PDB file of C-alpha atoms in Angstrom:
ATOM      1  CA  UNK Y 293       5.535 -22.630  -3.134  1.00  0.00           C
ATOM      2  CA  UNK Y 294       6.087 -18.921  -4.633  1.00  0.00           C
ATOM      3  CA  UNK Y 295       9.359 -17.553  -3.636  1.00  0.00           C
ATOM      4  CA  UNK Y 296       9.938 -14.243  -2.032  1.00  0.00           C
ATOM      5  CA  UNK Y 297      11.813 -11.516  -4.638  1.00  0.00           C
ATOM      6  CA  UNK Y 298      15.667 -11.928  -3.839  1.00  0.00           C
ATOM      7  CA  UNK Y 299      17.995  -9.044  -3.841  1.00  0.00           C
ATOM      8  CA  UNK Y 300      18.212  -9.447  -7.824  1.00  0.00           C
ATOM      9  CA  UNK Y 301      14.627  -9.374  -8.253  1.00  0.00           C
ATOM     10  CA  UNK Y 302      14.473  -6.000  -6.391  1.00  0.00           C
ATOM     11  CA  UNK Y 303      17.433  -4.390  -8.062  1.00  0.00           C
ATOM     12  CA  UNK Y 304      15.664  -5.980 -11.672  1.00  0.00           C
ATOM     13  CA  UNK Y 305      12.601  -3.778 -10.207  1.00  0.00           C
ATOM     14  CA  UNK Y 306      14.547  -0.891  -9.876  1.00  0.00           C
ATOM     15  CA  UNK Y 307      15.841  -1.059 -13.486  1.00  0.00           C
ATOM     16  CA  UNK Y 308      12.667  -1.784 -15.162  1.00  0.00           C
ATOM     17  CA  UNK Y 309      10.729   0.997 -13.090  1.00  0.00           C
ATOM     18  CA  UNK Y 310      13.227   4.066 -14.309  1.00  0.00           C
ATOM     19  CA  UNK Y 311      11.666   6.262 -15.940  1.00  0.00           C
ATOM     20  CA  UNK Y 312       7.983   5.049 -15.313  1.00  0.00           C
ATOM     21  CA  UNK Y 313       7.549   6.056 -11.542  1.00  0.00           C
ATOM     22  CA  UNK Y 314       8.179   8.825  -9.654  1.00  0.00           C
ATOM     23  CA  UNK Y 315      10.702   9.225  -6.688  1.00  0.00           C
ATOM     24  CA  UNK Y 316       8.490  10.309  -3.927  1.00  0.00           C
ATOM     25  CA  UNK Y 317       9.945  12.939  -2.111  1.00  0.00           C
ATOM     26  CA  UNK Y 318      10.337  13.180   2.358  1.00  0.00           C
ATOM     27  CA  UNK Y 319       8.979  16.236   3.686  1.00  0.00           C
ATOM     28  CA  UNK Y 320       9.969  17.180   7.616  1.00  0.00           C
ATOM     29  CA  UNK Y 321       7.122  18.390   9.492  1.00  0.00           C
ATOM     30  CA  UNK Y 322       9.484  19.379  12.030  1.00  0.00           C
ATOM     31  CA  UNK Y 323      10.565  19.185  16.149  1.00  0.00           C
ATOM     32  CA  UNK Y 324       7.083  18.051  18.167  1.00  0.00           C
ATOM     33  CA  UNK Y 325       5.099  17.989  14.883  1.00  0.00           C
ATOM     34  CA  UNK Y 326       2.006  15.787  15.046  1.00  0.00           C
ATOM     35  CA  UNK Y 327       2.416  16.200  18.546  1.00  0.00           C
ATOM     36  CA  UNK Y 328       5.602  13.559  19.191  1.00  0.00           C
ATOM     37  CA  UNK Y 329       8.749  13.869  21.396  1.00  0.00           C
ATOM     38  CA  UNK Y 330      10.648  17.217  20.158  1.00  0.00           C
ATOM     39  CA  UNK Y 331      13.752  14.655  20.288  1.00  0.00           C
ATOM     40  CA  UNK Y 332      12.134  12.328  17.284  1.00  0.00           C
ATOM     41  CA  UNK Y 333      13.029  13.758  14.112  1.00  0.00           C
ATOM     42  CA  UNK Y 334       9.525  12.777  12.200  1.00  0.00           C
ATOM     43  CA  UNK Y 335      10.012  12.180   8.251  1.00  0.00           C
ATOM     44  CA  UNK Y 336       7.049  11.779   5.871  1.00  0.00           C
ATOM     45  CA  UNK Y 337       7.569  10.154   2.649  1.00  0.00           C
ATOM     46  CA  UNK Y 338       4.947  11.147   0.105  1.00  0.00           C
ATOM     47  CA  UNK Y 339       3.687   7.490  -1.769  1.00  0.00           C
ATOM     48  CA  UNK Y 340       0.995   9.435  -1.696  1.00  0.00           C
ATOM     49  CA  UNK Y 341       2.207  11.723  -4.806  1.00  0.00           C
ATOM     50  CA  UNK Y 342       3.145   8.434  -6.669  1.00  0.00           C
ATOM     51  CA  UNK Y 343       1.554   8.207 -10.146  1.00  0.00           C
ATOM     52  CA  UNK Y 344      -2.282   6.585 -10.081  1.00  0.00           C
ATOM     53  CA  UNK Y 345      -1.802   8.499  -6.361  1.00  0.00           C
ATOM     54  CA  UNK Y 346      -0.518   5.606  -4.683  1.00  0.00           C
ATOM     55  CA  UNK Y 347       2.841   3.017  -4.107  1.00  0.00           C
ATOM     56  CA  UNK Y 348       0.484   0.396  -6.062  1.00  0.00           C
ATOM     57  CA  UNK Y 349       1.737   1.841  -8.939  1.00  0.00           C
ATOM     58  CA  UNK Y 350       5.126   0.173  -8.405  1.00  0.00           C
ATOM     59  CA  UNK Y 351       3.843  -2.947  -8.377  1.00  0.00           C
ATOM     60  CA  UNK Y 352       1.901  -2.774 -11.171  1.00  0.00           C
ATOM     61  CA  UNK Y 353       4.626  -1.370 -13.616  1.00  0.00           C
ATOM     62  CA  UNK Y 354       6.808  -3.917 -12.519  1.00  0.00           C
ATOM     63  CA  UNK Y 355       4.139  -6.868 -13.318  1.00  0.00           C
ATOM     64  CA  UNK Y 356       3.581  -5.488 -16.329  1.00  0.00           C
ATOM     65  CA  UNK Y 357       7.086  -4.521 -17.523  1.00  0.00           C
ATOM     66  CA  UNK Y 358       8.426  -8.462 -16.823  1.00  0.00           C
ATOM     67  CA  UNK Y 359       6.864  -9.354 -20.136  1.00  0.00           C
ATOM     68  CA  UNK Y 360       4.425  -8.132 -22.853  1.00  0.00           C
ATOM     69  CA  UNK Y 361       0.804  -8.149 -21.824  1.00  0.00           C
ATOM     70  CA  UNK Y 362      -1.222 -10.577 -23.684  1.00  0.00           C
ATOM     71  CA  UNK Y 363      -3.840  -8.961 -26.612  1.00  0.00           C
ATOM     72  CA  UNK Y 364      -6.370  -9.252 -24.278  1.00  0.00           C
ATOM     73  CA  UNK Y 365      -4.893  -6.479 -21.583  1.00  0.00           C
ATOM     74  CA  UNK Y 366      -4.170  -6.586 -17.912  1.00  0.00           C
ATOM     75  CA  UNK Y 367      -6.807  -7.889 -15.354  1.00  0.00           C
ATOM     76  CA  UNK Y 368      -6.849  -7.638 -11.402  1.00  0.00           C
ATOM     77  CA  UNK Y 369      -8.918  -7.074  -8.338  1.00  0.00           C
ATOM     78  CA  UNK Y 370      -8.940  -4.563  -6.004  1.00  0.00           C
ATOM     79  CA  UNK Y 371     -10.348  -2.376  -3.345  1.00  0.00           C
ATOM     80  CA  UNK Y 372      -9.744   1.213  -5.596  1.00  0.00           C
ATOM     81  CA  UNK Y 373      -6.071   1.824  -5.549  1.00  0.00           C
ATOM     82  CA  UNK Y 374      -4.144  -1.220  -6.881  1.00  0.00           C
ATOM     83  CA  UNK Y 375      -7.023  -0.883  -9.673  1.00  0.00           C
ATOM     84  CA  UNK Y 376      -6.321   2.606 -10.482  1.00  0.00           C
ATOM     85  CA  UNK Y 377      -2.435   1.958 -10.883  1.00  0.00           C
ATOM     86  CA  UNK Y 378      -3.522  -1.282 -12.906  1.00  0.00           C
ATOM     87  CA  UNK Y 379      -5.375   0.953 -15.131  1.00  0.00           C
ATOM     88  CA  UNK Y 380      -2.991   3.509 -15.365  1.00  0.00           C
ATOM     89  CA  UNK Y 381      -0.181   1.137 -16.771  1.00  0.00           C
ATOM     90  CA  UNK Y 382      -2.912  -0.315 -19.148  1.00  0.00           C
ATOM     91  CA  UNK Y 383      -3.224   3.080 -20.670  1.00  0.00           C
ATOM     92  CA  UNK Y 384       0.557   3.487 -20.552  1.00  0.00           C
ATOM     93  CA  UNK Y 385       1.424   0.380 -22.105  1.00  0.00           C
ATOM     94  CA  UNK Y 386      -1.799   0.858 -24.793  1.00  0.00           C
ATOM     95  CA  UNK Y 387      -3.706  -2.078 -23.453  1.00  0.00           C
ATOM     96  CA  UNK Y 388      -6.975  -2.915 -22.420  1.00  0.00           C
ATOM     97  CA  UNK Y 389      -7.460  -3.358 -18.730  1.00  0.00           C
ATOM     98  CA  UNK Y 390     -10.166  -5.297 -16.442  1.00  0.00           C
ATOM     99  CA  UNK Y 391     -10.771  -4.435 -12.889  1.00  0.00           C
ATOM    100  CA  UNK Y 392     -12.910  -6.203 -10.869  1.00  0.00           C
ATOM    101  CA  UNK Y 393     -13.742  -3.913  -7.246  1.00  0.00           C
ATOM    102  CA  UNK Y 394     -16.097  -4.296  -4.284  1.00  0.00           C
ATOM    103  CA  UNK Y 395     -19.134  -2.772  -4.010  1.00  0.00           C
ATOM    104  CA  UNK Y 396     -17.247  -1.416  -0.995  1.00  0.00           C
ATOM    105  CA  UNK Y 397     -14.964   0.926  -3.131  1.00  0.00           C
ATOM    106  CA  UNK Y 398     -15.094   4.828  -3.105  1.00  0.00           C
ATOM    107  CA  UNK Y 399     -16.898   6.134  -5.970  1.00  0.00           C
ATOM    108  CA  UNK Y 400     -13.962   8.512  -6.094  1.00  0.00           C
ATOM    109  CA  UNK Y 401     -11.513   5.267  -6.685  1.00  0.00           C
ATOM    110  CA  UNK Y 402     -13.798   3.640  -9.139  1.00  0.00           C
ATOM    111  CA  UNK Y 403     -14.132   6.550 -11.409  1.00  0.00           C
ATOM    112  CA  UNK Y 404     -10.132   7.335 -11.145  1.00  0.00           C
ATOM    113  CA  UNK Y 405     -10.349   4.078 -12.568  1.00  0.00           C
ATOM    114  CA  UNK Y 406     -12.856   4.551 -15.235  1.00  0.00           C
ATOM    115  CA  UNK Y 407     -11.181   7.845 -15.888  1.00  0.00           C
ATOM    116  CA  UNK Y 408      -7.863   5.648 -17.161  1.00  0.00           C
ATOM    117  CA  UNK Y 409      -9.827   4.157 -19.350  1.00  0.00           C
ATOM    118  CA  UNK Y 410     -10.277   0.198 -17.686  1.00  0.00           C
ATOM    119  CA  UNK Y 411     -13.527  -1.774 -17.574  1.00  0.00           C
ATOM    120  CA  UNK Y 412     -15.014  -1.866 -14.402  1.00  0.00           C
ATOM    121  CA  UNK Y 413     -16.898  -4.747 -12.611  1.00  0.00           C
ATOM    122  CA  UNK Y 414     -18.456  -4.121  -9.249  1.00  0.00           C
ATOM    123  CA  UNK Y 415     -18.978  -6.944  -7.350  1.00  0.00           C
ATOM    124  CA  UNK Y 416     -21.280  -7.216  -4.000  1.00  0.00           C
ATOM    125  CA  UNK Y 417     -18.975  -7.853  -1.164  1.00  0.00           C
ATOM    126  CA  UNK Y 418     -15.435  -7.165   0.051  1.00  0.00           C
ATOM    127  CA  UNK Y 419     -12.018  -7.675  -2.142  1.00  0.00           C
ATOM    128  CA  UNK Y 420     -12.079 -11.215  -1.477  1.00  0.00           C
ATOM    129  CA  UNK Y 421     -15.091 -11.601  -4.023  1.00  0.00           C
ATOM    130  CA  UNK Y 422     -13.801  -9.420  -6.264  1.00  0.00           C
ATOM    131  CA  UNK Y 423     -10.783 -11.229  -6.408  1.00  0.00           C
ATOM    132  CA  UNK Y 424     -12.608 -14.618  -7.084  1.00  0.00           C
ATOM    133  CA  UNK Y 425     -14.535 -12.816  -9.885  1.00  0.00           C
ATOM    134  CA  UNK Y 426     -11.619 -11.233 -11.373  1.00  0.00           C
ATOM    135  CA  UNK Y 427     -10.348 -15.212 -11.076  1.00  0.00           C
ATOM    136  CA  UNK Y 428     -12.564 -16.759 -13.473  1.00  0.00           C
ATOM    137  CA  UNK Y 429     -12.792 -13.893 -15.718  1.00  0.00           C
ATOM    138  CA  UNK Y 430      -9.046 -14.346 -16.242  1.00  0.00           C
ATOM    139  CA  UNK Y 431      -9.342 -17.678 -17.473  1.00  0.00           C
ATOM    140  CA  UNK Y 432     -12.045 -17.077 -19.663  1.00  0.00           C
ATOM    141  CA  UNK Y 433      -9.903 -13.995 -21.999  1.00  0.00           C
ATOM    142  CA  UNK Y 434      -6.109 -14.924 -20.602  1.00  0.00           C
ATOM    143  CA  UNK Y 435      -5.868 -11.535 -19.803  1.00  0.00           C
ATOM    144  CA  UNK Y 436      -2.491 -11.046 -17.591  1.00  0.00           C
ATOM    145  CA  UNK Y 437      -3.448 -10.913 -13.568  1.00  0.00           C
ATOM    146  CA  UNK Y 438      -1.852  -8.683 -11.501  1.00  0.00           C
ATOM    147  CA  UNK Y 439      -1.866  -9.273  -7.971  1.00  0.00           C
ATOM    148  CA  UNK Y 440      -2.267  -6.788  -5.583  1.00  0.00           C
ATOM    149  CA  UNK Y 441       0.303  -8.756  -2.582  1.00  0.00           C
ATOM    150  CA  UNK Y 442       0.622 -11.811  -3.237  1.00  0.00           C
ATOM    151  CA  UNK Y 443       2.808 -11.926  -6.087  1.00  0.00           C
ATOM    152  CA  UNK Y 444       6.756 -11.804  -6.497  1.00  0.00           C
ATOM    153  CA  UNK Y 445       6.681  -9.333  -8.683  1.00  0.00           C
ATOM    154  CA  UNK Y 446       4.172  -7.247  -7.330  1.00  0.00           C
ATOM    155  CA  UNK Y 447       6.430  -7.249  -3.885  1.00  0.00           C
ATOM    156  CA  UNK Y 448       9.693  -6.795  -5.510  1.00  0.00           C
ATOM    157  CA  UNK Y 449       7.944  -3.715  -7.318  1.00  0.00           C
ATOM    158  CA  UNK Y 450       6.807  -2.394  -3.700  1.00  0.00           C
ATOM    159  CA  UNK Y 451      10.288  -3.086  -2.648  1.00  0.00           C
ATOM    160  CA  UNK Y 452      11.642  -0.408  -4.968  1.00  0.00           C
ATOM    161  CA  UNK Y 453      10.397   1.941  -2.128  1.00  0.00           C
ATOM    162  CA  UNK Y 454      12.391   0.643   0.219  1.00  0.00           C
ATOM    163  CA  UNK Y 455      15.463   0.876  -1.955  1.00  0.00           C
ATOM    164  CA  UNK Y 456      14.820   4.532  -2.504  1.00  0.00           C
ATOM    165  CA  UNK Y 457      13.822   5.563   1.354  1.00  0.00           C
ATOM    166  CA  UNK Y 458      17.087   3.925   1.993  1.00  0.00           C
ATOM    167  CA  UNK Y 459      18.880   5.824  -0.545  1.00  0.00           C
ATOM    168  CA  UNK Y 460      17.463   9.348   0.226  1.00  0.00           C
ATOM    169  CA  UNK Y 461      17.947   8.890   4.198  1.00  0.00           C
ATOM    170  CA  UNK Y 462      21.155   9.363   5.777  1.00  0.00           C
ATOM    171  CA  UNK Y 463      19.814   7.611   8.895  1.00  0.00           C
ATOM    172  CA  UNK Y 464      16.804   5.092   9.143  1.00  0.00           C
ATOM    173  CA  UNK Y 465      16.083   4.070  12.564  1.00  0.00           C
ATOM    174  CA  UNK Y 466      12.141   2.903  12.055  1.00  0.00           C
ATOM    175  CA  UNK Y 467       9.419   2.757   9.398  1.00  0.00           C
ATOM    176  CA  UNK Y 468       5.812   2.918   9.977  1.00  0.00           C
ATOM    177  CA  UNK Y 469       3.882   1.764   7.435  1.00  0.00           C
ATOM    178  CA  UNK Y 470      -0.108   0.486   6.806  1.00  0.00           C
ATOM    179  CA  UNK Y 471      -0.984  -2.800   6.316  1.00  0.00           C
ATOM    180  CA  UNK Y 472      -3.679  -3.820   3.866  1.00  0.00           C
ATOM    181  CA  UNK Y 473      -2.461  -7.457   2.274  1.00  0.00           C
ATOM    182  CA  UNK Y 474       1.420  -6.880   3.329  1.00  0.00           C
ATOM    183  CA  UNK Y 475       2.850  -6.183   0.228  1.00  0.00           C
ATOM    184  CA  UNK Y 476       4.155  -2.660   1.097  1.00  0.00           C
ATOM    185  CA  UNK Y 477       5.212  -3.641   4.420  1.00  0.00           C
ATOM    186  CA  UNK Y 478       7.035  -6.838   2.970  1.00  0.00           C
ATOM    187  CA  UNK Y 479       8.430  -5.026   0.174  1.00  0.00           C
ATOM    188  CA  UNK Y 480       9.744  -2.919   2.748  1.00  0.00           C
ATOM    189  CA  UNK Y 481      10.804  -6.113   5.380  1.00  0.00           C
ATOM    190  CA  UNK Y 482      13.270  -7.171   1.526  1.00  0.00           C
ATOM    191  CA  UNK Y 483      14.570  -3.706   0.998  1.00  0.00           C
ATOM    192  CA  UNK Y 484      15.808  -2.073   4.191  1.00  0.00           C
ATOM    193  CA  UNK Y 485      18.527  -2.708   6.771  1.00  0.00           C
ATOM    194  CA  UNK Y 486      17.507  -5.196   9.019  1.00  0.00           C
ATOM    195  CA  UNK Y 487      18.839  -3.410  11.945  1.00  0.00           C
ATOM    196  CA  UNK Y 488      15.749  -0.803  10.791  1.00  0.00           C
ATOM    197  CA  UNK Y 489      12.441  -1.008  12.518  1.00  0.00           C
ATOM    198  CA  UNK Y 490       9.069  -1.548  11.058  1.00  0.00           C
ATOM    199  CA  UNK Y 491       6.019  -0.720  12.582  1.00  0.00           C
ATOM    200  CA  UNK Y 492       2.795  -2.087  10.939  1.00  0.00           C
ATOM    201  CA  UNK Y 493      -0.033  -0.555  11.391  1.00  0.00           C
ATOM    202  CA  UNK Y 494      -3.792  -1.850  11.033  1.00  0.00           C
ATOM    203  CA  UNK Y 495      -7.492  -0.480  11.942  1.00  0.00           C
ATOM    204  CA  UNK Y 496      -9.159  -2.287  14.706  1.00  0.00           C
ATOM    205  CA  UNK Y 497     -11.798  -3.553  12.148  1.00  0.00           C
ATOM    206  CA  UNK Y 498      -9.451  -4.917   9.134  1.00  0.00           C
ATOM    207  CA  UNK Y 499      -6.705  -6.463  11.274  1.00  0.00           C
ATOM    208  CA  UNK Y 500      -5.423  -9.916   9.073  1.00  0.00           C
ATOM    209  CA  UNK Y 501      -2.004  -9.372   9.735  1.00  0.00           C
ATOM    210  CA  UNK Y 502      -2.369  -9.152  13.500  1.00  0.00           C
ATOM    211  CA  UNK Y 503      -4.494 -12.109  13.340  1.00  0.00           C
ATOM    212  CA  UNK Y 504      -1.663 -14.121  11.486  1.00  0.00           C
ATOM    213  CA  UNK Y 505       0.711 -12.818  13.971  1.00  0.00           C
ATOM    214  CA  UNK Y 506      -1.063 -14.044  16.619  1.00  0.00           C
ATOM    215  CA  UNK Y 507      -2.737 -17.780  15.322  1.00  0.00           C
ATOM    216  CA  UNK Y 508       1.223 -17.840  13.907  1.00  0.00           C
ATOM    217  CA  UNK Y 509      -0.124 -18.746  10.486  1.00  0.00           C
ATOM    218  CA  UNK Y 510      -2.617 -17.206   8.142  1.00  0.00           C
ATOM    219  CA  UNK Y 511      -5.785 -16.604   8.959  1.00  0.00           C
ATOM    220  CA  UNK Y 512      -9.240 -14.956   7.941  1.00  0.00           C
ATOM    221  CA  UNK Y 513     -10.983 -12.353   9.167  1.00  0.00           C
ATOM    222  CA  UNK Y 514     -13.969 -10.164   9.098  1.00  0.00           C
ATOM    223  CA  UNK Y 515     -13.130  -6.636   8.084  1.00  0.00           C
ATOM    224  CA  UNK Y 516     -14.724  -3.177   7.797  1.00  0.00           C
ATOM    225  CA  UNK Y 517     -14.143   0.232   8.798  1.00  0.00           C
ATOM    226  CA  UNK Y 518     -13.399   3.722   7.208  1.00  0.00           C
ATOM    227  CA  UNK Y 519     -10.161   2.166   5.804  1.00  0.00           C
ATOM    228  CA  UNK Y 520     -11.692  -1.208   4.202  1.00  0.00           C
ATOM    229  CA  UNK Y 521     -11.911  -0.058   0.920  1.00  0.00           C
ATOM    230  CA  UNK Y 522      -7.687   0.091   0.971  1.00  0.00           C
ATOM    231  CA  UNK Y 523      -6.588  -1.932   3.792  1.00  0.00           C
ATOM    232  CA  UNK Y 524      -9.257  -4.851   3.468  1.00  0.00           C
ATOM    233  CA  UNK Y 525      -7.515  -8.049   2.991  1.00  0.00           C
ATOM    234  CA  UNK Y 526      -9.439 -10.582   4.919  1.00  0.00           C
ATOM    235  CA  UNK Y 527      -5.815 -12.735   4.514  1.00  0.00           C
ATOM    236  CA  UNK Y 528      -2.782 -11.360   4.589  1.00  0.00           C
ATOM    237  CA  UNK Y 529      -0.748 -12.507   1.504  1.00  0.00           C
ATOM    238  CA  UNK Y 530       1.390 -15.798   1.646  1.00  0.00           C
ATOM    239  CA  UNK Y 531       4.509 -14.000   0.592  1.00  0.00           C
ATOM    240  CA  UNK Y 532       4.046 -11.062   2.598  1.00  0.00           C
ATOM    241  CA  UNK Y 533       3.757 -13.462   5.955  1.00  0.00           C
ATOM    242  CA  UNK Y 534       6.639 -15.247   5.148  1.00  0.00           C
ATOM    243  CA  UNK Y 535       8.120 -11.781   5.044  1.00  0.00           C
ATOM    244  CA  UNK Y 536       6.925 -10.230   7.694  1.00  0.00           C
ATOM    245  CA  UNK Y 537       6.473 -13.029  10.560  1.00  0.00           C
ATOM    246  CA  UNK Y 538       9.607 -12.382  13.170  1.00  0.00           C
ATOM    247  CA  UNK Y 539      10.549  -9.389  11.302  1.00  0.00           C
ATOM    248  CA  UNK Y 540       7.526  -6.352  12.522  1.00  0.00           C
ATOM    249  CA  UNK Y 541       5.895  -5.023  14.917  1.00  0.00           C
ATOM    250  CA  UNK Y 542       2.032  -4.549  15.088  1.00  0.00           C
ATOM    251  CA  UNK Y 543      -0.150  -1.530  15.854  1.00  0.00           C
ATOM    252  CA  UNK Y 544      -4.098  -1.142  15.634  1.00  0.00           C
ATOM    253  CA  UNK Y 545      -5.426   2.153  15.744  1.00  0.00           C
ATOM    254  CA  UNK Y 546      -8.881   2.787  15.818  1.00  0.00           C
ATOM    255  CA  UNK Y 547     -11.484   4.215  13.343  1.00  0.00           C
ATOM    256  CA  UNK Y 548     -11.263   7.543  14.993  1.00  0.00           C
ATOM    257  CA  UNK Y 549      -7.401   7.656  15.252  1.00  0.00           C
ATOM    258  CA  UNK Y 550      -7.239   7.316  11.445  1.00  0.00           C
ATOM    259  CA  UNK Y 551      -9.732  10.114  10.652  1.00  0.00           C
ATOM    260  CA  UNK Y 552      -8.104  12.900  13.169  1.00  0.00           C
ATOM    261  CA  UNK Y 553      -4.456  11.958  11.424  1.00  0.00           C
ATOM    262  CA  UNK Y 554      -5.995  12.349   8.069  1.00  0.00           C
ATOM    263  CA  UNK Y 555      -7.321  15.378   8.792  1.00  0.00           C
ATOM    264  CA  UNK Y 556      -4.148  16.795  10.944  1.00  0.00           C
ATOM    265  CA  UNK Y 557      -2.210  15.970   7.497  1.00  0.00           C
ATOM    266  CA  UNK Y 558      -4.102  18.330   5.622  1.00  0.00           C
ATOM    267  CA  UNK Y 559      -4.436  20.800   8.414  1.00  0.00           C
ATOM    268  CA  UNK Y 560      -0.922  21.013   9.587  1.00  0.00           C
ATOM    269  CA  UNK Y 561       1.523  20.104   6.804  1.00  0.00           C
ATOM    270  CA  UNK Y 562      -1.339  20.343   3.618  1.00  0.00           C
ATOM    271  CA  UNK Y 563      -0.919  16.618   2.621  1.00  0.00           C
ATOM    272  CA  UNK Y 564      -3.929  15.059   0.999  1.00  0.00           C
ATOM    273  CA  UNK Y 565      -4.245  11.594   2.203  1.00  0.00           C
ATOM    274  CA  UNK Y 566      -7.016   8.946   1.876  1.00  0.00           C
ATOM    275  CA  UNK Y 567      -7.799   7.189   5.555  1.00  0.00           C
ATOM    276  CA  UNK Y 568      -5.437   3.878   4.287  1.00  0.00           C
ATOM    277  CA  UNK Y 569      -2.766   6.520   3.771  1.00  0.00           C
ATOM    278  CA  UNK Y 570      -3.270   8.189   7.086  1.00  0.00           C
ATOM    279  CA  UNK Y 571      -3.429   4.910   9.150  1.00  0.00           C
ATOM    280  CA  UNK Y 572       0.671   4.632   9.498  1.00  0.00           C
ATOM    281  CA  UNK Y 573       0.721   8.240  10.977  1.00  0.00           C
ATOM    282  CA  UNK Y 574      -2.495   7.594  13.238  1.00  0.00           C
ATOM    283  CA  UNK Y 575      -0.124   4.826  15.132  1.00  0.00           C
ATOM    284  CA  UNK Y 576       2.213   8.439  16.379  1.00  0.00           C
ATOM    285  CA  UNK Y 577      -0.854  10.739  16.825  1.00  0.00           C
ATOM    286  CA  UNK Y 578      -2.778   8.135  18.912  1.00  0.00           C
ATOM    287  CA  UNK Y 579      -0.365   7.254  20.948  1.00  0.00           C
ATOM    288  CA  UNK Y 580      -0.529   3.370  19.753  1.00  0.00           C
ATOM    289  CA  UNK Y 581       2.899   3.578  18.935  1.00  0.00           C
ATOM    290  CA  UNK Y 582       5.805   5.585  21.023  1.00  0.00           C
ATOM    291  CA  UNK Y 583       8.878   5.968  18.993  1.00  0.00           C
ATOM    292  CA  UNK Y 584      12.284   6.103  20.844  1.00  0.00           C
ATOM    293  CA  UNK Y 585      13.744   9.327  22.051  1.00  0.00           C
ATOM    294  CA  UNK Y 586      15.788  10.813  19.613  1.00  0.00           C
ATOM    295  CA  UNK Y 587      15.076   8.347  16.677  1.00  0.00           C
ATOM    296  CA  UNK Y 588      14.580   9.483  12.917  1.00  0.00           C
ATOM    297  CA  UNK Y 589      11.440   7.759  12.231  1.00  0.00           C
ATOM    298  CA  UNK Y 590       9.778   7.433   8.879  1.00  0.00           C
ATOM    299  CA  UNK Y 591       6.002   7.368   8.427  1.00  0.00           C
ATOM    300  CA  UNK Y 592       4.647   5.978   4.918  1.00  0.00           C
ATOM    301  CA  UNK Y 593       1.472   8.298   3.185  1.00  0.00           C
ATOM    302  CA  UNK Y 594       0.843   5.381   0.761  1.00  0.00           C
ATOM    303  CA  UNK Y 595      -2.089   6.518  -0.560  1.00  0.00           C
ATOM    304  CA  UNK Y 596      -4.065   9.841  -1.802  1.00  0.00           C
ATOM    305  CA  UNK Y 597      -7.505   8.988  -3.982  1.00  0.00           C
ATOM    306  CA  UNK Y 598      -9.763  10.479  -1.847  1.00  0.00           C
ATOM    307  CA  UNK Y 599     -12.544  13.159  -1.991  1.00  0.00           C
ATOM    308  CA  UNK Y 600     -10.899  16.054  -0.809  1.00  0.00           C
ATOM    309  CA  UNK Y 601     -13.817  17.558   0.010  1.00  0.00           C
ATOM    310  CA  UNK Y 602     -14.135  15.994   3.554  1.00  0.00           C
ATOM    311  CA  UNK Y 603     -10.393  16.718   4.463  1.00  0.00           C
ATOM    312  CA  UNK Y 604     -11.441  18.789   7.229  1.00  0.00           C
ATOM    313  CA  UNK Y 605     -13.783  16.579   8.690  1.00  0.00           C
TER     314      UNK Y 605
END
């Protein structure tokens, strides 16, 4: 059974990623922002400004830098963001990349993968179908496969965001984070102090973590909806579930809440976000999660790979 990253693994990732990823900023929208209790200090962590437009650059770089990639390069399956990140890493390291994406992926994400020089294979179905095709191709080529969420090196890379967040914060009471396959949330669970509350937010139509928590084991669900390209894993990652079970709170949000949060990020604070990136904030703006009075709350805006022409729709 694969092991979860240890503190030493996470420290190694911090060292490995130095100079390869951005230390993304925190912004403070102000008292009562987005209709929150004025006593709550709301902080946004803008992983949307990370290289390749999402936190995925962390796990991708950590995986690829851990050992030299073979001549056949890198290979990955992705709903979009992970593919952009792996293509970015391959371009930076001067190796080829093949990326498998489901047909539901946003055209803007597919184009951003191609812009970084990777070969893109569009597979009918959802993320799991793209992963199956990717695994078959990897056995043919011997390329180094970087899993988007269910691998130790990926999780250790994502955990560096939590390390960074702790360093940037004088106090941290709770973190709100969107969940797809669970890699970013698991990285937080492994890297922030145990007394920090972690709120995991999923779309009502893509809720593999909630299903697993309810069942007490990993289970497969149907996925659809506006954030399915980035939060559309049908089964929570094994490593992620082991890190998250008993550690986090689960919250679900509607399609409408996600779109409203995305619009408000743009209109109220000028932040460009994709739907998956706005899902964490949607828990607050919709009232699905109500933070404790007087608390310091950090919301992760995890991705910005979107068509900006519809931000105000």
